[in-house]
Short mmCIF file of C-alpha atoms and ligand atoms in Angstrom, two decimals:
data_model
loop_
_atom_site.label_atom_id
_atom_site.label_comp_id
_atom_site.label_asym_id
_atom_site.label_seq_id
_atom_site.Cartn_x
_atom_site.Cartn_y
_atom_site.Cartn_z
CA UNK A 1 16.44 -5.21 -8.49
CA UNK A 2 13.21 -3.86 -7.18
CA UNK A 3 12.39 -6.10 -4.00
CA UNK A 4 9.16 -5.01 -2.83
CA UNK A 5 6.91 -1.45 -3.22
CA UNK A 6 8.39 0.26 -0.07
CA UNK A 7 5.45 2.75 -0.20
CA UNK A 8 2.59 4.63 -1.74
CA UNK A 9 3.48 8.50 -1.61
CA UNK A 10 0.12 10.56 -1.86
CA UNK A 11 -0.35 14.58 -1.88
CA UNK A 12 -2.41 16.02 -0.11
CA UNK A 13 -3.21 19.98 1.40
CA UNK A 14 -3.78 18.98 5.70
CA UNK A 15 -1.36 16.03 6.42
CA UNK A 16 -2.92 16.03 9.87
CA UNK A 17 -6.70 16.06 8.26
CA UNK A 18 -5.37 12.80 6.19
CA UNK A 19 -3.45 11.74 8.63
CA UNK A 20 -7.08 10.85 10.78
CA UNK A 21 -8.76 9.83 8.40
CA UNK A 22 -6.41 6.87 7.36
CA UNK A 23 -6.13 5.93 10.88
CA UNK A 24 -10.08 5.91 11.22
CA UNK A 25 -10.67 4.39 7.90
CA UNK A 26 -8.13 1.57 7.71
CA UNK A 27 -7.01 1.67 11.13
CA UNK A 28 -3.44 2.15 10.32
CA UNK A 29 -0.59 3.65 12.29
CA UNK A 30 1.97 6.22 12.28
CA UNK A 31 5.14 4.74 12.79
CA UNK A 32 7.11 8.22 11.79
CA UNK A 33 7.47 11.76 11.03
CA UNK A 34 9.72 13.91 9.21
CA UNK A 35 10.01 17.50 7.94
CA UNK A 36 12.41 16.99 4.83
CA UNK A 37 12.93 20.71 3.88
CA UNK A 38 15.49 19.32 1.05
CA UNK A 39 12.61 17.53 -0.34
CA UNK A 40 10.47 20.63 0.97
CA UNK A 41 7.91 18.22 2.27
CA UNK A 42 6.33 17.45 5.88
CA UNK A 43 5.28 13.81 5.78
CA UNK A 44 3.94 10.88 7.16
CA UNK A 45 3.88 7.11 7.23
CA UNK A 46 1.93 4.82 8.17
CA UNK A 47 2.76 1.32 8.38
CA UNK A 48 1.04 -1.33 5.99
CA UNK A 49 3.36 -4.63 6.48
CA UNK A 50 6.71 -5.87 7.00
CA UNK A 51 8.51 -7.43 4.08
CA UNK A 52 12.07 -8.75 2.67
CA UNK A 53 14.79 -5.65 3.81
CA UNK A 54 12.46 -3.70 4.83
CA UNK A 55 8.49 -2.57 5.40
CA UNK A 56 5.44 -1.45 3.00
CA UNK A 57 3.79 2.10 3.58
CA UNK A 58 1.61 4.63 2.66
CA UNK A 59 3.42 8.30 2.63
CA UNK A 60 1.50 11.25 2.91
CA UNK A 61 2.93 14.38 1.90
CA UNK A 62 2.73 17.78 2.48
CA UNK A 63 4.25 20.58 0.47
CA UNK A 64 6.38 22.85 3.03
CA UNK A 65 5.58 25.89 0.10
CA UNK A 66 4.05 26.27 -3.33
CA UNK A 67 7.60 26.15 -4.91
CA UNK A 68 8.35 23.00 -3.84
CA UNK A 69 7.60 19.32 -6.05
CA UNK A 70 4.79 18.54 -4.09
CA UNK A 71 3.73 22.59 -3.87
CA UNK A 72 3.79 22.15 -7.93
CA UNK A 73 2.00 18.91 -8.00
CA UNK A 74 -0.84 20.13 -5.98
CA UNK A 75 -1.50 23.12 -7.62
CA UNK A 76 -1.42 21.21 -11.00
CA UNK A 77 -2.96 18.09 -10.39
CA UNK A 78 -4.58 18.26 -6.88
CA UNK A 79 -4.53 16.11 -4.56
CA UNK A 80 -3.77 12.44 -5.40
CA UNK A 81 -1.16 9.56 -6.01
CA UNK A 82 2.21 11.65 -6.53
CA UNK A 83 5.16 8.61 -6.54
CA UNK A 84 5.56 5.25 -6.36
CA UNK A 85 9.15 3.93 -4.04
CA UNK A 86 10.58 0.39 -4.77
CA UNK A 87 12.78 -0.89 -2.27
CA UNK A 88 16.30 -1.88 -3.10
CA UNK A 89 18.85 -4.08 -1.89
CA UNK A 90 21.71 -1.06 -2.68
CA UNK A 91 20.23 2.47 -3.88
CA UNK A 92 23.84 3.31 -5.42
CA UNK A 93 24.39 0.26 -7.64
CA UNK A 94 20.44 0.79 -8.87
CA UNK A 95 20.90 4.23 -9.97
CA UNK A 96 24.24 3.00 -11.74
CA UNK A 97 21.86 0.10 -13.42
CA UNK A 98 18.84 2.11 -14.34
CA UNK A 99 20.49 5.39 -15.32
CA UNK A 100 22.50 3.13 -17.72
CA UNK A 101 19.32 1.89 -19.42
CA UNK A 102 18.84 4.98 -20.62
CA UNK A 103 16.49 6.77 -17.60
CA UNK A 104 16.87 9.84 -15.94
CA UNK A 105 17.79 9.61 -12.73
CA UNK A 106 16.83 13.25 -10.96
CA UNK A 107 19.79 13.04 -7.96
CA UNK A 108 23.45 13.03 -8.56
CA UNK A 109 23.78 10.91 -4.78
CA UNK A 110 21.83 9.22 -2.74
CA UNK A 111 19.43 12.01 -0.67
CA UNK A 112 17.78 11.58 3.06
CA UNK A 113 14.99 9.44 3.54
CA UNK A 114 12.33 8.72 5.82
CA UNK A 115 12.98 6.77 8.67
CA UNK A 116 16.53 6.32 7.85
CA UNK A 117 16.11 5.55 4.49
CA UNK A 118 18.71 6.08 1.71
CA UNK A 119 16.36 7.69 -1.70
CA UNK A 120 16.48 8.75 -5.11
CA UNK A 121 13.80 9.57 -7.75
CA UNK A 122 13.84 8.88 -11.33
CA UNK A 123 11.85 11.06 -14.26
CA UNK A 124 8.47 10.23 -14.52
CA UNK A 125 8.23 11.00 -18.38
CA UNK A 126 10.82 7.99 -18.32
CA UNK A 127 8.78 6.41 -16.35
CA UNK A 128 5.25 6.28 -17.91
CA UNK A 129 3.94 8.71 -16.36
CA UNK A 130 4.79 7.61 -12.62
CA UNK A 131 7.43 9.36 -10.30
CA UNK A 132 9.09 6.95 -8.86
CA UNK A 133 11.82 6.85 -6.21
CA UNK A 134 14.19 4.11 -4.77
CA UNK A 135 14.62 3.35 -1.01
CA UNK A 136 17.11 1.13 0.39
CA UNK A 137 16.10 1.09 4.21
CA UNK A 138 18.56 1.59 6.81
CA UNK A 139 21.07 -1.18 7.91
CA UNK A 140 19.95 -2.64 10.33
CA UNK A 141 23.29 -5.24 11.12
CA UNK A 142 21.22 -8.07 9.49
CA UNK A 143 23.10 -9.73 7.19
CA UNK A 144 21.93 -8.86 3.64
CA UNK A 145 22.98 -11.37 0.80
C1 LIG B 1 5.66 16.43 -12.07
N1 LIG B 1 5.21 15.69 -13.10
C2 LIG B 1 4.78 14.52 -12.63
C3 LIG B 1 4.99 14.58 -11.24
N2 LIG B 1 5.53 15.77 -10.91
N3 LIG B 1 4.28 13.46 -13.23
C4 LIG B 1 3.92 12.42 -12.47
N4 LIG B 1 4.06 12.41 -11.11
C5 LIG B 1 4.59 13.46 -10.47
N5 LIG B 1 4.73 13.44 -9.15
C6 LIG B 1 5.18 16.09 -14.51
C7 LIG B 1 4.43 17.39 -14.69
O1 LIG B 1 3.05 17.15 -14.82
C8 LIG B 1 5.04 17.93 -15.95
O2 LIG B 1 4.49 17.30 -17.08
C9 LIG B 1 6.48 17.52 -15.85
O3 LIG B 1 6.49 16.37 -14.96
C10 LIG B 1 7.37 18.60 -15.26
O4 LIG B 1 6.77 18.99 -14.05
P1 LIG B 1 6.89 20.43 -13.39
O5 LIG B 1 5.68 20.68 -12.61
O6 LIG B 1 7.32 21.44 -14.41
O7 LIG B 1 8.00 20.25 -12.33
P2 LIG B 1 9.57 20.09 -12.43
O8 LIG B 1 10.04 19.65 -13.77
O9 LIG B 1 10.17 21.31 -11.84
O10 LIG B 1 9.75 18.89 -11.39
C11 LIG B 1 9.23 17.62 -11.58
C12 LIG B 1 10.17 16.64 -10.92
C13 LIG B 1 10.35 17.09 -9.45
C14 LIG B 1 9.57 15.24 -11.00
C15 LIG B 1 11.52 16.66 -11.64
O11 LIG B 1 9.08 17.12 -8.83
C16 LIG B 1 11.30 16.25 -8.65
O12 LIG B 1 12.53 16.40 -8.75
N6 LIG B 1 10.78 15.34 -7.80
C17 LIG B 1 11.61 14.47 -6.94
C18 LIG B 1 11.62 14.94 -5.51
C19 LIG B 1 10.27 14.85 -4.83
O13 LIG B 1 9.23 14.70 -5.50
N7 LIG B 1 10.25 14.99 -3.48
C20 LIG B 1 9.01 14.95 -2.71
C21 LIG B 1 8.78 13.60 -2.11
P3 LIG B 1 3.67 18.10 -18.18
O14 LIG B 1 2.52 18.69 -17.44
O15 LIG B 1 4.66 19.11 -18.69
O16 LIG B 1 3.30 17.07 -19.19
S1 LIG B 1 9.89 13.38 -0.76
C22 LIG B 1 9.85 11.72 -0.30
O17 LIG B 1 9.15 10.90 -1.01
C23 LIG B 1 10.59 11.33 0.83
C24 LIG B 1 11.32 12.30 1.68
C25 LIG B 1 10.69 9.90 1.22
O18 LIG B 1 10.07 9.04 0.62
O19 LIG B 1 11.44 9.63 2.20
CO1 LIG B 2 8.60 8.92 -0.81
#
């Protein structure tokens, strides 16, 4: 079900500050940009490799407000590691599978994604600990077994 980690979503207060210093440090590139304000996030991501259906990232994240999840994280935790996103052939049919093993899945449908990307997060206290979310990447008319 889970074909590859899709990417690395980390919290942080300056998303331009970390932003530079990923590019500097581990000369990696933005490939995209997005203010989510249903996910009431500005983020980032930066391109690691390209794999099956899709490619790996890291996402940085930050909150658009304090009452937000990342706003909530940050002022709990600090700054850090906030979710883990597996990529998956069909987002629908893996919330169907993994909310029927018993986990919470936290979104009714399929939400808006970065770079085109279909998501949905399940609990992390069903999760040990970890948020995770599921990404199926956009279609991109390749054919997909
Ligand atoms: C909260 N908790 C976490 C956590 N966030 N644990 C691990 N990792 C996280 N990121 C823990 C928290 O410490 C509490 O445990 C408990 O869950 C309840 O947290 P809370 O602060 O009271 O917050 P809630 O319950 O209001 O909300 C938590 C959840 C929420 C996870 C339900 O953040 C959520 O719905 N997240 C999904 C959406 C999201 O995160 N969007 C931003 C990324 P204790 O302390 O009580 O033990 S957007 C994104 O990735 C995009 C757009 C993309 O990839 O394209
Ligand atoms: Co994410």
């Amino acid at each position: 079900m889970f074909m590859r980690i899709d990417h690395v979503g980390i919290a942080c207060h300056d998303l331009e500050e970390k932003i530079a210093f990923f590019e500097r440090t581990f000369d990696l590139r933005v490939v995209a940009r997005e203010t989510n304000e249903e996910q009431g996030v500005k983020e980032a991501m930066l391109h690691i490799a390209d794999g099956e259906g899709g490619g790996s990232y890291i996402q940085l994240l930050e909150p658009l407000g304090p009452d937000t999840p990342v706003g909530k994280f940050l002022a709990k935790r600090g700054e850090g590691v906030h979710h883990v996103a597996f990529g998956v052939p069909d987002v629908a049919e893996a919330m169907r599978e993994i909310g029927g093993r018993g986990v919470r899945v936290l979104d009714a449908e399929p939400r808006h994604g970065t770079l085109g990307s279909s998501i949905a997060f399940l609990h992390p206290k069903d999760m040990g600990g970890v948020l995770t979310e599921l990404v199926q990447a956009p279609d991109t008319g390749d054919a997909a077994p």
